[in-house]
Amino acid sequence: MEPLPMETNTVEKMMLRRAASAQRPINGSLELLPLCNMRCDMCYVRLSRSETEKKGGLRTADEWIRLGREMQIAGVLFLLLTGGEPLLFPEFRRLYTELKRMGMILTINTNGTLLNEEWADFFESDRPRRINITLYGADDRAYEELCHYLGGFEKTIYGIRLLKERGIDVKINGSVTKSNQNDMKKIYDIGRALGVPVHMDTYMLPGLHERSLPFEQQSRLAPEEAAAAELETIRSELLPELFQEYIEQKLMQIEKGAPVYPVGITCMAGNCSFAVNWQGEMRPCVTLEEPSVPVFETGFEAAWKKMVKEAKLLKGSETCSKCSLRPICKTCVASAWLETGAYDGVPEYLCRYAREYRRLLCEAKNI
Amino acid sequence: MKTNSEYMLREIAGEAVLIPTGSASQQLNGMIRLTDTAAFIWKQVDTAVDLEEIVARVRDEFDVDEEIARRDIYGFLHELYIRDIVQDIPEMDQGADNL
């Protein structure tokens, strides 16, 4: 069977695999700042200027550039610049240009509302690999309710158009929540109209202030609704014949009986990938808060080695690693920790999600 | 003869890749993967006097027949030359058909 688009074997993936097997850093995410011009309800990063100052303030562009040189020597190739809103980072353009000159392949996560002719010309003159723009809804009402930012939708669409006119690769990302669930189809339609690929995340980690609430009272979808939304996103993102193939492959993976999954970290995090937050703490990924090494003080290479070593100590659930639904389950040590408070916890939300997803796959196969 | 300074050769995870920077990224968004031989040829461009010197250096480094080396080096550099990834190669200015 031909590999599906999400399972294709590219040079990039081969390089990632090789780096992981050598335990070398090739991919990183730099969270430049916690500041943002929007105030989204579900955000777990945003701080005000005064809160940021109280926590030590931002690192300077020069500090990030110095770190860039260390990353270049260590072999880092792919960097995601994120925040907060990265375009608000002081001297963003200088930092961006310097990182590009070092031979880094840059992707940017932005809300898109600050993009204007000047920004678009800047990115046209030295293109990023891609600009990921988060779309929070399909109209200004959604932006006002969820992000408390009047006019945000129109500004974002304007920004996407400016980039597309200049031939810059853009992708729309979104997260499905209870408040924008009904906008999903419209968001895909907007993407099609603009000629921009869309990806909607249906699994959201529990919000910072909602972890003790029952699922019904959290802003994310109930697990069964999220599973249904995921299958809908796959249906929207794949051609019909590939969608059927996807269903068959997934059911086959479950039927075959998954091999026992490792109990440690199973993704790139801490194997060939890292995240540095705005305070300069290097971690395996944006979700995990430990191991955490102060990279500006420790130096990149030493911080990487320490983080990798300590990340190996994180162990997930033995029950999950042997579960027949593991091939379609989204659990990992990071999500288990946020869902249950323990790396080896069995997250009820994800068990319900995976059970429903299997049921929906079976249903879709029989249609 | 020189490499376009907006392309950077990096060796990452055992792979040699050319990364476009600045205005070169308008032409190519991504990277070019080079074989070991191609990476060796790239490294010679800025210091060799002409293409024949590159042929000689490649033959010193790799066990390869002179004609095959010449054909492959001219072919590879021609592909880069027409994309402005390598520049100022007099032999190429005379037209690729003569190569």
Short mmCIF file of C-alpha atoms in Angstrom, two decimals, chain A residues 101-367:
data_model
loop_
_atom_site.label_atom_id
_atom_site.label_comp_id
_atom_site.label_asym_id
_atom_site.label_seq_id
_atom_site.Cartn_x
_atom_site.Cartn_y
_atom_site.Cartn_z
CA ARG A 101 22.49 33.52 7.42
CA MET A 102 23.57 30.70 9.70
CA GLY A 103 21.81 28.25 7.36
CA MET A 104 18.80 27.60 9.57
CA ILE A 105 15.52 26.60 7.93
CA LEU A 106 12.94 28.76 9.68
CA THR A 107 9.22 28.33 10.25
CA ILE A 108 7.16 30.95 12.08
CA ASN A 109 4.04 30.51 14.17
CA THR A 110 2.04 33.74 14.23
CA ASN A 111 -1.53 34.85 14.77
CA GLY A 112 -1.17 36.85 11.53
CA THR A 113 -2.92 39.98 12.79
CA LEU A 114 0.21 42.15 12.66
CA LEU A 115 1.13 41.28 9.08
CA ASN A 116 1.15 44.29 6.77
CA GLU A 117 2.83 45.23 3.47
CA GLU A 118 6.12 45.91 5.22
CA TRP A 119 6.23 42.54 6.98
CA ALA A 120 5.16 40.74 3.81
CA ASP A 121 7.93 42.47 1.80
CA PHE A 122 10.43 41.52 4.47
CA PHE A 123 9.49 37.84 4.32
CA GLU A 124 9.46 37.96 0.53
CA SER A 125 13.03 39.24 0.48
CA ASP A 126 14.30 36.33 2.61
CA ARG A 127 11.70 33.61 2.70
CA PRO A 128 10.96 31.36 5.61
CA ARG A 129 10.23 27.74 4.90
CA ARG A 130 6.65 28.44 5.94
CA ILE A 131 4.51 30.77 8.03
CA ASN A 132 1.93 28.96 10.13
CA ILE A 133 -1.03 31.15 10.94
CA THR A 134 -3.46 30.20 13.64
CA LEU A 135 -7.08 30.83 12.74
CA TYR A 136 -9.25 30.94 15.84
CA GLY A 137 -12.62 31.06 14.12
CA ALA A 138 -14.35 31.91 10.87
CA ASP A 139 -15.44 35.48 11.61
CA ASP A 140 -14.75 38.52 13.77
CA ARG A 141 -17.32 37.41 16.35
CA ALA A 142 -15.20 34.34 17.20
CA TYR A 143 -12.10 36.56 17.55
CA GLU A 144 -13.94 38.94 19.83
CA GLU A 145 -15.36 36.18 22.04
CA LEU A 146 -12.39 33.84 22.22
CA CYS A 147 -9.42 36.17 21.71
CA HIS A 148 -10.89 39.47 22.94
CA TYR A 149 -9.50 41.10 19.82
CA LEU A 150 -11.97 42.99 17.71
CA GLY A 151 -11.26 42.85 13.98
CA GLY A 152 -8.73 40.02 14.39
CA PHE A 153 -10.31 37.80 11.76
CA GLU A 154 -10.24 40.41 9.00
CA LYS A 155 -6.65 41.36 9.85
CA THR A 156 -5.54 37.73 9.74
CA ILE A 157 -7.17 37.09 6.36
CA TYR A 158 -5.57 40.29 5.03
CA GLY A 159 -2.18 39.09 6.29
CA ILE A 160 -2.59 35.67 4.64
CA ARG A 161 -3.48 37.35 1.33
CA LEU A 162 -0.38 39.59 1.47
CA LEU A 163 1.87 36.57 2.00
CA LYS A 164 0.19 34.50 -0.71
CA GLU A 165 0.51 37.37 -3.21
CA ARG A 166 4.25 37.19 -2.64
CA GLY A 167 4.42 33.43 -3.06
CA ILE A 168 5.28 32.74 0.57
CA ASP A 169 4.24 29.31 1.88
CA VAL A 170 1.43 29.67 4.39
CA LYS A 171 -0.45 27.10 6.40
CA ILE A 172 -3.54 27.68 8.52
CA ASN A 173 -3.51 25.88 11.85
CA GLY A 174 -6.40 25.74 14.25
CA SER A 175 -7.58 24.03 17.39
CA VAL A 176 -11.14 22.85 17.68
CA THR A 177 -12.83 23.92 20.91
CA LYS A 178 -16.44 23.99 22.08
CA SER A 179 -16.70 27.62 21.04
CA ASN A 180 -15.46 27.26 17.46
CA GLN A 181 -16.58 23.69 16.75
CA ASN A 182 -19.24 24.89 14.34
CA ASP A 183 -16.69 26.96 12.39
CA MET A 184 -14.58 23.97 11.36
CA LYS A 185 -16.11 23.50 7.94
CA LYS A 186 -15.98 27.25 7.29
CA ILE A 187 -12.26 27.33 8.20
CA TYR A 188 -11.55 24.58 5.65
CA ASP A 189 -13.59 26.55 3.09
CA ILE A 190 -11.55 29.70 3.84
CA GLY A 191 -8.34 27.73 3.34
CA ARG A 192 -9.56 26.40 -0.01
CA ALA A 193 -10.63 29.88 -1.14
CA LEU A 194 -7.21 31.32 -0.23
CA GLY A 195 -5.28 28.36 -1.63
CA VAL A 196 -3.78 27.62 1.77
CA PRO A 197 -3.61 24.16 3.41
CA VAL A 198 -5.46 23.84 6.71
CA HIS A 199 -4.78 21.63 9.67
CA MET A 200 -7.07 21.54 12.67
CA ASP A 201 -5.89 19.97 15.93
CA THR A 202 -8.69 18.17 17.67
CA TYR A 203 -6.84 16.98 20.76
CA MET A 204 -6.14 19.81 23.13
CA LEU A 205 -4.21 19.38 26.34
CA PRO A 206 -6.23 20.36 29.42
CA GLY A 207 -6.09 24.13 29.98
CA LEU A 208 -3.92 25.45 32.77
CA HIS A 209 -6.86 26.47 34.95
CA GLU A 210 -9.23 23.68 33.96
CA ARG A 211 -7.36 20.56 34.91
CA SER A 212 -9.44 19.79 37.99
CA LEU A 213 -12.76 20.37 36.21
CA PRO A 214 -14.88 17.54 34.75
CA PHE A 215 -14.45 17.21 30.97
CA GLU A 216 -17.93 18.65 30.37
CA GLN A 217 -16.90 21.93 32.01
CA GLN A 218 -13.58 22.31 30.16
CA SER A 219 -13.34 24.54 27.07
CA ARG A 220 -11.99 21.66 24.95
CA LEU A 221 -14.34 19.19 23.32
CA ALA A 222 -15.54 16.09 25.17
CA PRO A 223 -13.31 13.15 24.15
CA GLU A 224 -15.98 11.55 21.96
CA GLU A 225 -16.65 14.86 20.19
CA ALA A 226 -12.92 15.38 19.67
CA ALA A 227 -12.58 11.89 18.14
CA ALA A 228 -15.42 12.65 15.73
CA ALA A 229 -13.87 16.01 14.88
CA GLU A 230 -10.52 14.33 14.17
CA LEU A 231 -12.02 11.95 11.66
CA GLU A 232 -13.76 14.91 10.03
CA THR A 233 -10.47 16.82 9.76
CA ILE A 234 -8.80 13.79 8.14
CA ARG A 235 -11.73 13.53 5.74
CA SER A 236 -11.38 17.24 4.87
CA GLU A 237 -7.61 17.07 4.41
CA LEU A 238 -7.44 13.89 2.28
CA LEU A 239 -8.78 13.01 -1.14
CA PRO A 240 -11.74 10.56 -0.86
CA GLU A 241 -9.76 7.54 -2.10
CA LEU A 242 -6.91 8.28 0.31
CA PHE A 243 -9.40 8.69 3.15
CA GLN A 244 -10.64 5.12 2.63
CA GLU A 245 -7.06 3.93 2.52
CA TYR A 246 -6.32 5.77 5.76
CA ILE A 247 -9.24 4.05 7.50
CA GLU A 248 -8.11 0.64 6.34
CA GLN A 249 -4.52 1.25 7.42
CA LYS A 250 -5.53 2.45 10.87
CA LEU A 251 -7.87 -0.50 11.45
CA MET A 252 -5.20 -2.88 10.24
CA GLN A 253 -2.69 -1.40 12.69
CA ILE A 254 -5.14 -2.00 15.56
CA GLU A 255 -6.07 -5.50 14.37
CA LYS A 256 -2.49 -6.60 13.86
CA GLY A 257 -1.87 -6.00 17.52
CA ALA A 258 0.60 -3.24 18.06
CA PRO A 259 4.13 -4.15 19.02
CA VAL A 260 4.79 -3.18 22.62
CA TYR A 261 5.54 0.55 22.50
CA PRO A 262 8.51 1.84 24.50
CA VAL A 263 7.48 3.33 27.83
CA GLY A 264 9.80 6.31 27.46
CA ILE A 265 9.45 9.26 25.08
CA THR A 266 8.44 7.88 21.68
CA CYS A 267 8.63 11.05 19.56
CA MET A 268 11.51 13.36 18.52
CA ALA A 269 11.48 15.26 21.83
CA GLY A 270 14.77 14.87 23.65
CA ASN A 271 15.98 12.56 20.88
CA CYS A 272 16.68 15.04 18.08
CA SER A 273 14.38 17.87 19.07
CA PHE A 274 14.21 20.47 21.81
CA ALA A 275 12.30 23.57 22.88
CA VAL A 276 13.72 26.70 24.51
CA ASN A 277 11.24 28.92 26.32
CA TRP A 278 11.44 32.72 26.52
CA GLN A 279 13.36 32.51 29.78
CA GLY A 280 15.98 30.31 28.17
CA GLU A 281 14.99 26.95 29.66
CA MET A 282 15.75 24.07 27.31
CA ARG A 283 13.25 21.19 27.52
CA PRO A 284 12.40 18.16 25.39
CA CYS A 285 9.22 19.80 24.06
CA VAL A 286 6.93 22.77 24.65
CA THR A 287 4.65 20.75 26.94
CA LEU A 288 7.11 19.12 29.33
CA GLU A 289 8.48 21.32 32.10
CA GLU A 290 11.25 18.90 33.05
CA PRO A 291 14.02 18.14 32.43
CA SER A 292 14.78 21.84 32.15
CA VAL A 293 18.26 23.26 31.63
CA PRO A 294 19.12 26.99 31.49
CA VAL A 295 20.64 27.05 28.02
CA PHE A 296 22.07 30.60 28.01
CA GLU A 297 24.05 29.89 31.17
CA THR A 298 24.93 26.24 30.45
CA GLY A 299 25.77 26.60 26.75
CA PHE A 300 23.85 24.80 24.02
CA GLU A 301 25.91 21.60 23.66
CA ALA A 302 26.17 20.94 27.40
CA ALA A 303 22.48 21.79 27.91
CA TRP A 304 21.47 19.40 25.10
CA LYS A 305 23.49 16.54 26.57
CA LYS A 306 22.08 17.08 30.07
CA MET A 307 18.51 17.39 28.82
CA VAL A 308 18.77 14.23 26.67
CA LYS A 309 20.18 12.21 29.55
CA GLU A 310 17.49 13.31 31.97
CA ALA A 311 14.68 12.90 29.43
CA LYS A 312 15.50 9.18 29.28
CA LEU A 313 14.39 8.87 32.90
CA LEU A 314 10.79 9.80 32.07
CA LYS A 315 8.69 6.67 31.89
CA GLY A 316 5.10 6.43 30.69
CA SER A 317 2.45 3.87 31.51
CA GLU A 318 3.15 0.13 31.02
CA THR A 319 -0.59 -0.37 30.55
CA CYS A 320 -0.66 2.14 27.68
CA SER A 321 2.43 0.70 26.04
CA LYS A 322 0.69 -2.69 25.69
CA CYS A 323 -2.78 -1.37 24.81
CA SER A 324 -4.25 -2.54 21.49
CA LEU A 325 -5.45 1.02 20.81
CA ARG A 326 -1.94 2.45 21.17
CA PRO A 327 -1.51 2.92 17.37
CA ILE A 328 -4.39 5.43 17.34
CA CYS A 329 -3.94 6.87 20.85
CA LYS A 330 -2.36 10.27 21.44
CA THR A 331 -0.93 9.52 24.84
CA CYS A 332 2.69 10.31 25.63
CA VAL A 333 4.60 11.14 28.80
CA ALA A 334 3.80 14.84 28.31
CA SER A 335 0.07 14.45 27.78
CA ALA A 336 -0.17 11.83 30.56
CA TRP A 337 1.49 14.28 32.91
CA LEU A 338 -0.88 17.12 32.04
CA GLU A 339 -3.95 14.88 32.00
CA THR A 340 -3.28 12.88 35.17
CA GLY A 341 -0.44 14.59 37.04
CA ALA A 342 1.85 11.57 36.50
CA TYR A 343 4.06 10.60 33.56
CA ASP A 344 2.88 7.01 33.90
CA GLY A 345 -0.78 7.87 34.43
CA VAL A 346 -3.45 6.38 32.15
CA PRO A 347 -5.38 9.41 30.84
CA GLU A 348 -9.12 8.74 30.88
CA TYR A 349 -9.70 11.49 28.31
CA LEU A 350 -7.42 9.78 25.80
CA CYS A 351 -8.80 6.28 26.54
CA ARG A 352 -12.30 7.52 25.73
CA TYR A 353 -10.96 9.41 22.69
CA ALA A 354 -9.20 6.32 21.28
CA ARG A 355 -12.16 3.97 21.92
CA GLU A 356 -14.51 6.33 20.12
CA TYR A 357 -12.02 6.82 17.29
CA ARG A 358 -11.84 3.06 16.71
CA ARG A 359 -15.66 2.87 16.70
CA LEU A 360 -15.84 5.69 14.14
CA LEU A 361 -13.18 4.07 11.95
CA CYS A 362 -15.21 0.84 11.91
CA GLU A 363 -18.35 2.79 11.12
CA ALA A 364 -16.65 4.71 8.31
CA LYS A 365 -15.29 1.46 6.81
CA ASN A 366 -18.77 0.00 6.56
CA ILE A 367 -20.28 3.01 4.80
#
